[in-house]
XYZ file of C-alpha atoms in Angstrom:
463
model
C 12.552 -35.920 -38.493
C 9.849 -35.062 -35.926
C 6.986 -32.909 -37.188
C 7.016 -29.532 -35.431
C 3.204 -29.429 -35.454
C 2.835 -32.794 -33.694
C 0.878 -32.605 -30.427
C 2.813 -33.436 -27.251
C 0.139 -32.592 -24.689
C -2.433 -30.120 -23.470
C -2.618 -27.457 -20.785
C -6.160 -26.911 -19.488
C -6.999 -23.768 -17.505
C -10.248 -23.388 -15.584
C -11.642 -20.814 -13.198
C -14.695 -18.853 -12.147
C -14.975 -15.589 -14.087
C -16.801 -12.894 -12.079
C -18.034 -9.518 -13.314
C -16.773 -6.736 -11.061
C -18.394 -4.023 -13.172
C -21.216 -3.842 -15.736
C -20.451 -5.635 -18.999
C -21.505 -4.564 -22.475
C -20.804 -6.849 -25.419
C -23.255 -5.649 -28.035
C -25.057 -7.760 -30.613
C -24.670 -5.140 -33.342
C -28.324 -4.086 -33.465
C -31.580 -4.245 -31.586
C -34.713 -6.322 -31.791
C -37.685 -5.025 -33.712
C -39.868 -2.870 -31.496
C -37.154 -2.454 -28.851
C -36.278 1.161 -28.069
C -32.830 0.369 -26.604
C -30.046 1.537 -28.912
C -27.537 -1.181 -27.929
C -28.460 -4.643 -26.649
C -26.157 -7.248 -25.139
C -25.223 -10.410 -27.003
C -27.445 -13.427 -26.288
C -27.477 -17.033 -27.472
C -30.363 -18.709 -29.330
C -32.167 -19.292 -26.026
C -31.994 -15.610 -25.129
C -29.354 -16.134 -22.417
C -26.461 -13.701 -21.976
C -22.976 -15.081 -22.591
C -19.392 -13.998 -23.214
C -18.058 -15.226 -26.576
C -14.661 -16.896 -26.530
C -13.525 -14.642 -29.361
C -13.882 -11.563 -27.125
C -11.708 -13.198 -24.462
C -9.140 -14.436 -26.988
C -8.758 -10.983 -28.521
C -8.164 -9.270 -25.181
C -5.713 -11.903 -23.922
C -3.811 -12.003 -27.202
C -3.356 -8.239 -27.066
C -1.943 -8.508 -23.538
C 0.521 -11.292 -24.439
C 1.541 -9.546 -27.667
C 2.480 -6.449 -25.704
C 4.580 -8.574 -23.347
C 6.276 -10.669 -26.035
C 5.226 -10.962 -29.735
C 7.020 -14.299 -30.027
C 4.951 -15.803 -27.200
C 1.761 -14.402 -28.749
C 2.559 -16.132 -32.060
C 3.170 -19.446 -30.280
C -0.064 -19.266 -28.290
C -2.491 -17.485 -30.618
C -0.988 -18.042 -34.047
C 0.640 -15.749 -36.571
C -0.889 -12.337 -37.118
C -0.939 -12.031 -40.900
C -0.798 -8.238 -40.680
C 2.319 -8.240 -38.505
C 5.776 -9.724 -39.157
C 6.130 -13.075 -37.418
C 8.937 -14.117 -35.096
C 9.120 -17.297 -37.193
C 9.710 -17.883 -40.879
C 6.657 -20.175 -41.073
C 3.060 -19.242 -40.302
C 1.787 -20.700 -37.012
C -1.711 -21.864 -36.269
C -3.325 -20.916 -32.979
C -2.666 -23.305 -30.097
C -5.240 -21.752 -27.765
C -8.934 -22.603 -27.565
C -11.131 -20.430 -25.312
C -14.711 -21.552 -24.752
C -17.774 -19.310 -24.614
C -18.832 -18.502 -21.054
C -22.463 -19.043 -20.106
C -23.295 -16.633 -17.308
C -25.313 -17.288 -14.154
C -27.065 -14.836 -11.815
C -27.508 -12.425 -14.702
C -29.304 -9.148 -14.049
C -29.918 -6.973 -17.091
C -29.809 -3.234 -16.448
C -30.841 -0.430 -18.787
C -28.694 2.684 -18.692
C -28.896 5.971 -20.493
C -26.078 8.316 -21.294
C -25.515 11.730 -22.822
C -22.574 13.187 -24.690
C -21.202 16.304 -23.020
C -19.621 19.390 -24.482
C -16.023 19.387 -23.275
C -15.886 23.181 -22.960
C -19.172 23.932 -21.185
C -19.801 20.562 -19.514
C -23.420 20.640 -20.728
C -25.265 18.004 -22.721
C -25.021 18.006 -26.512
C -28.281 18.230 -28.423
C -29.476 14.816 -29.688
C -26.606 13.236 -27.753
C -28.690 10.930 -25.556
C -28.637 7.154 -26.089
C -29.765 4.051 -24.196
C -28.023 0.723 -23.801
C -28.331 -2.590 -22.003
C -25.653 -4.072 -19.736
C -25.118 -7.178 -17.630
C -24.842 -5.962 -14.058
C -21.885 -6.814 -11.865
C -22.019 -10.068 -9.926
C -22.794 -12.366 -12.851
C -20.337 -15.252 -13.179
C -19.514 -18.285 -15.287
C -16.932 -20.990 -15.866
C -13.826 -19.968 -17.828
C -12.237 -22.822 -19.764
C -9.201 -22.625 -22.034
C -7.055 -25.301 -23.662
C -3.519 -24.778 -24.913
C -2.279 -27.433 -27.315
C 1.387 -28.158 -26.638
C 3.276 -28.972 -29.845
C 6.831 -29.950 -30.675
C 7.515 -26.422 -31.886
C 6.955 -25.180 -28.326
C 9.804 -27.245 -26.861
C 12.530 -24.734 -27.721
C 10.524 -21.952 -26.054
C 9.430 -23.799 -22.933
C 10.917 -21.200 -20.531
C 9.332 -18.331 -22.458
C 5.914 -19.986 -22.445
C 6.096 -20.834 -18.740
C 6.987 -17.250 -17.773
C 4.341 -15.840 -20.129
C 1.607 -18.115 -18.763
C 2.589 -17.341 -15.178
C 2.302 -13.601 -15.835
C -0.934 -14.156 -17.765
C -2.319 -16.018 -14.742
C -1.566 -13.010 -12.528
C -3.237 -10.769 -15.106
C -6.393 -12.915 -15.094
C -6.495 -12.993 -11.289
C -5.713 -9.283 -11.104
C -8.633 -8.359 -13.332
C -8.915 -7.156 -16.915
C -11.439 -5.412 -19.158
C -13.402 -6.674 -22.123
C -16.353 -5.524 -24.185
C -17.416 -1.951 -24.898
C -17.140 1.246 -22.841
C -14.101 -0.038 -20.970
C -12.779 3.533 -20.894
C -15.416 4.350 -18.243
C -14.898 1.219 -16.160
C -17.194 -1.272 -17.881
C -16.173 -4.874 -18.480
C -13.906 -5.389 -15.457
C -13.734 -9.146 -14.821
C -11.664 -11.274 -12.458
C -10.804 -14.959 -12.702
C -11.045 -16.729 -9.344
C -10.086 -20.242 -8.194
C -7.784 -20.835 -11.147
C -6.606 -24.412 -11.678
C -4.235 -25.811 -14.304
C -4.000 -29.367 -15.622
C -0.992 -30.415 -17.717
C -1.507 -33.569 -19.787
C 1.699 -35.083 -21.161
C 0.734 -37.307 -24.099
C 4.154 -38.964 -23.935
C 2.917 -40.545 -20.695
C 0.291 -43.309 -20.874
C -1.348 -42.362 -17.558
C -1.801 -38.729 -18.596
C -3.145 -39.756 -22.004
C -5.704 -42.038 -20.380
C -6.599 -39.352 -17.828
C -7.302 -36.842 -20.617
C -9.640 -39.083 -22.567
C -11.389 -40.310 -19.414
C -11.780 -36.739 -18.070
C -9.668 -37.357 -14.972
C -7.089 -35.033 -13.350
C -3.521 -35.566 -14.624
C -0.415 -35.992 -12.533
C 0.230 -32.233 -12.760
C -2.869 -30.635 -11.258
C -2.231 -27.273 -9.605
C -4.177 -24.433 -8.021
C -2.851 -21.057 -9.096
C -1.681 -18.904 -6.190
C -1.685 -15.194 -6.826
C 0.817 -12.896 -5.153
C -1.528 -10.169 -3.905
C 1.347 -7.672 -3.561
C 2.051 -7.796 -7.314
C 0.081 -6.509 -10.300
C 0.561 -7.848 -13.809
C -0.269 -4.641 -15.649
C 0.463 -4.493 -19.365
C 4.048 -3.693 -20.331
C 3.018 -0.714 -22.479
C 0.744 0.909 -19.860
C 1.092 3.648 -17.272
C -1.148 2.957 -14.260
C -2.220 5.086 -11.302
C -3.731 3.509 -8.166
C -4.504 6.323 -5.719
C -6.323 6.500 -2.378
C -8.155 9.672 -1.342
C -9.969 11.228 1.590
C -13.147 13.290 1.185
C -12.720 16.946 2.114
C -16.485 17.576 2.162
C -19.659 15.875 1.070
C -20.005 13.766 -2.056
C -23.142 13.524 -4.163
C -23.592 11.596 -7.398
C -27.339 11.725 -7.758
C -29.267 8.555 -8.460
C -32.334 9.873 -10.232
C -34.022 6.456 -10.188
C -34.020 6.335 -6.383
C -34.983 9.923 -5.632
C -38.193 10.533 -3.632
C -37.820 7.250 -1.752
C -38.335 6.886 1.965
C -34.881 5.935 3.224
C -35.740 5.157 6.834
C -38.186 5.817 9.604
C -35.756 8.026 11.467
C -35.768 10.585 8.638
C -39.566 10.550 8.543
C -39.686 11.928 5.050
C -38.651 11.628 1.461
C -35.296 12.392 -0.125
C -35.084 14.551 -3.243
C -31.484 13.613 -4.026
C -29.810 10.441 -2.841
C -26.274 9.175 -3.446
C -25.885 6.477 -6.089
C -25.480 2.834 -5.070
C -24.418 -0.200 -7.073
C -26.379 -3.466 -7.210
C -24.645 -4.691 -4.030
C -25.750 -1.632 -2.082
C -22.345 0.084 -2.015
C -22.052 3.844 -2.477
C -20.471 4.317 -5.880
C -19.367 6.785 -8.536
C -19.857 5.602 -12.145
C -16.880 5.603 -14.468
C -18.596 8.007 -16.862
C -18.657 10.687 -14.130
C -14.979 10.164 -13.332
C -13.867 10.084 -16.958
C -15.802 13.250 -17.770
C -14.270 15.182 -14.868
C -10.736 14.019 -15.694
C -11.101 14.841 -19.376
C -12.436 18.292 -18.569
C -9.460 18.904 -16.263
C -7.028 17.737 -18.959
C -8.560 20.272 -21.330
C -8.101 22.951 -18.671
C -4.422 22.012 -18.233
C -3.834 22.120 -21.988
C -5.553 25.485 -22.348
C -3.583 26.902 -19.396
C -0.326 25.991 -21.154
C -1.494 27.366 -24.486
C -1.778 23.959 -26.124
C -4.459 22.784 -28.528
C -7.012 20.538 -26.829
C -7.351 18.516 -30.064
C -4.209 16.640 -29.071
C -6.281 15.013 -26.318
C -8.242 13.026 -28.912
C -5.351 10.626 -29.470
C -5.486 9.779 -25.762
C -9.131 9.992 -24.697
C -10.893 9.532 -28.000
C -12.584 12.070 -30.284
C -15.029 14.725 -29.201
C -18.585 13.379 -29.859
C -19.747 16.686 -31.355
C -16.842 16.730 -33.822
C -17.606 13.150 -34.802
C -21.185 14.064 -35.630
C -19.931 16.941 -37.742
C -17.393 14.598 -39.404
C -14.504 16.682 -38.094
C -12.926 13.761 -36.231
C -12.556 10.069 -36.972
C -13.829 7.449 -34.569
C -11.074 5.994 -32.366
C -10.836 4.022 -29.135
C -9.867 5.785 -25.929
C -6.567 4.643 -24.437
C -7.344 6.300 -21.104
C -9.305 3.875 -18.913
C -10.869 4.439 -15.493
C -12.603 2.074 -13.069
C -15.897 2.741 -11.345
C -15.429 3.805 -7.718
C -16.945 1.994 -4.776
C -16.654 3.950 -1.552
C -15.285 2.340 1.587
C -16.895 2.043 5.011
C -15.004 5.205 6.010
C -17.965 7.249 4.711
C -21.515 7.621 5.937
C -24.660 9.335 4.596
C -25.946 12.503 6.225
C -29.310 14.080 5.506
C -29.359 17.796 4.676
C -32.321 20.087 4.171
C -31.793 23.185 2.047
C -33.797 25.905 0.331
C -33.566 27.318 -3.162
C -32.820 31.027 -3.480
C -34.049 33.401 -6.151
C -30.858 34.668 -7.760
C -32.464 37.965 -8.753
C -33.963 38.972 -5.397
C -31.831 36.922 -3.049
C -34.969 35.723 -1.315
C -36.245 32.191 -0.880
C -38.485 30.551 -3.463
C -41.860 29.394 -2.183
C -42.270 25.598 -1.859
C -38.601 25.154 -2.752
C -37.513 23.240 0.339
C -35.629 20.089 -0.638
C -33.674 17.344 1.104
C -30.546 15.563 -0.078
C -28.403 12.815 1.367
C -24.735 13.060 0.368
C -22.027 10.952 1.979
C -19.279 12.351 4.221
C -15.997 11.090 5.581
C -16.464 9.714 9.105
C -13.021 8.180 9.661
C -10.226 10.573 8.635
C -7.550 7.895 9.053
C -8.965 5.612 6.364
C -9.228 5.796 2.599
C -12.691 6.918 1.466
C -12.304 6.088 -2.211
C -9.687 4.546 -4.473
C -9.216 5.764 -8.027
C -7.669 3.669 -10.780
C -6.802 4.895 -14.224
C -4.434 3.625 -16.850
C -3.075 4.691 -20.218
C -2.487 2.016 -22.831
C 0.435 2.466 -25.248
C 1.498 5.376 -23.041
C 3.741 8.065 -24.555
C 6.052 10.120 -22.275
C 4.030 13.328 -22.793
C 0.801 11.496 -21.919
C 2.357 10.265 -18.679
C 3.367 13.855 -17.901
C -0.218 15.005 -18.419
C -1.495 12.171 -16.201
C 0.908 13.230 -13.443
C -0.346 16.817 -13.566
C -3.857 15.418 -13.414
C -2.951 13.351 -10.348
C -1.396 16.426 -8.736
C -4.591 18.443 -9.179
C -6.711 15.622 -7.730
C -4.215 15.180 -4.881
C -4.409 18.847 -3.885
C -8.206 19.066 -4.057
C -8.390 21.014 -7.313
C -10.696 18.455 -8.915
C -14.237 17.863 -7.680
C -16.387 14.890 -8.664
C -20.149 14.596 -8.631
C -22.657 17.426 -8.157
C -22.709 20.263 -5.652
C -19.259 21.577 -6.542
C -20.401 25.137 -5.864
C -21.081 24.281 -2.198
C -17.857 22.332 -1.698
C -18.963 18.810 -2.544
C -16.680 16.303 -4.229
C -13.313 17.694 -3.136
C -10.572 15.117 -2.548
C -7.282 14.974 -0.662
C -4.534 12.555 -1.618
C -3.543 9.863 0.840
C -1.337 7.394 -1.047
C -0.614 6.608 -4.690
C 1.197 3.779 -6.457
C 2.394 4.281 -10.012
C 3.230 1.475 -12.440
C 5.143 1.766 -15.696
C 6.141 -0.903 -18.196
C 4.389 -3.541 -16.103
C 6.411 -2.827 -12.951
C 6.127 -0.581 -9.857
C 7.545 2.818 -10.766
C 6.893 5.230 -7.908
C 5.040 5.510 -4.621
C 3.669 8.749 -3.172
C 2.425 9.351 0.334
C 1.218 12.497 2.084
C 2.309 15.912 0.845
C 6.072 15.375 0.520
C 7.948 13.675 -2.325
C 11.467 12.342 -2.054
C 13.953 14.163 -4.365
C 14.796 11.023 -6.345
C 11.095 10.343 -6.886
C 10.457 13.931 -7.937
C 13.272 13.697 -10.501
C 11.783 10.623 -12.161
C 8.351 12.205 -12.383
C 9.617 15.574 -13.590
C 11.144 13.972 -16.691
C 7.666 13.034 -17.917
C 6.192 16.432 -17.027
C 8.996 18.102 -19.003
C 8.203 15.817 -21.964
C 4.607 17.046 -21.847
C 5.484 20.742 -21.476
C 8.066 20.623 -24.279
C 6.000 18.408 -26.565
C 5.261 19.856 -29.973
C 1.627 19.616 -31.033
C 2.571 18.315 -34.450
C 4.031 15.253 -32.769
C 0.979 14.518 -30.680
């Protein structure tokens, strides 16, 4: 009888992993004398890297959501979960650490905000270190093909094909993924299948040569391999007015000879020079709006903690347990449909209504220049989405679509207002609905209303 654990071959996957957003994989402490609260993980030479365990955990979670049986075959039996097999299975997947090149370390600071007032919480400031976007390294994974896999060949092939789309589509790893950190994409994916029943393939493996089955993965750009338990919103917006997310580090810089002066407030840019809105700003605005929606319907805002994580102030007072947010947003990079415009303003004394001496200041927000093109694209997703959570997300999308949500600073003078252009919704890993303009087809409205009704009729005890 043939041993089920006997090795029949190997599948080797390789590609170039590129950071599309800052990455934070912490080392669990900080060096003596260093004032940064969280530092990134480094090897013995002090070089930043991505541990294979971080990648394996994220990919296993994705496959397990798609099919627990496939996850057991590829990553082994989870001892805390019932297995699809009577016997325990060892992992068949080896993922190597990724040494990163073109690494730029960036220090960021953050504050915890009060959800009701939107102001900073006392003693809520902390600093952390991240690897800036643009760093890259070689991704290498080996899947050991055993006899036990033969009966599930079709399942494994379909799972690996969908996993390939997921890798090429982009996924998150590390910390602070809820505010857009850790977005990585695998490019130039190749697969090598070594059949150890064939002498040529066996020799090719040991001599580090390509096998007979060497393929370049081709991604279908019209498809997205989102997780089967997620609800995803991809929406394009126009800017109704100016947009300002102040970059305090670049204030008071001369921005060009034509301005002939200094700028007190300048719009934030990423390391590639693109106008951007950090995920923390987006997440904070969306959470605040969710609290407003809940309060308007007479519902307890505490139910939001199961979706967006606990309130930081309550955690400090030991009123809430620490939990991971299931509501994730991506950082926004504005398109070439916007342009900066310098504005000079004065500060007014609120008591007298007169101007304040020496209070002239200049800012440079960005404005929409091409009203036929998308100015910014927003992406948010809910993992392990419940029907009532999808209903809340749809109401949130509606408010953003109609310009009821403003991002950035200057809200009082009309900055940050959006207008919906097009939105694509995904549910259970597949396209669910598509919205365009101000009108919704009746059949589309019916599908969406079911989730809104689930939210409105949801009992707080079941949240």
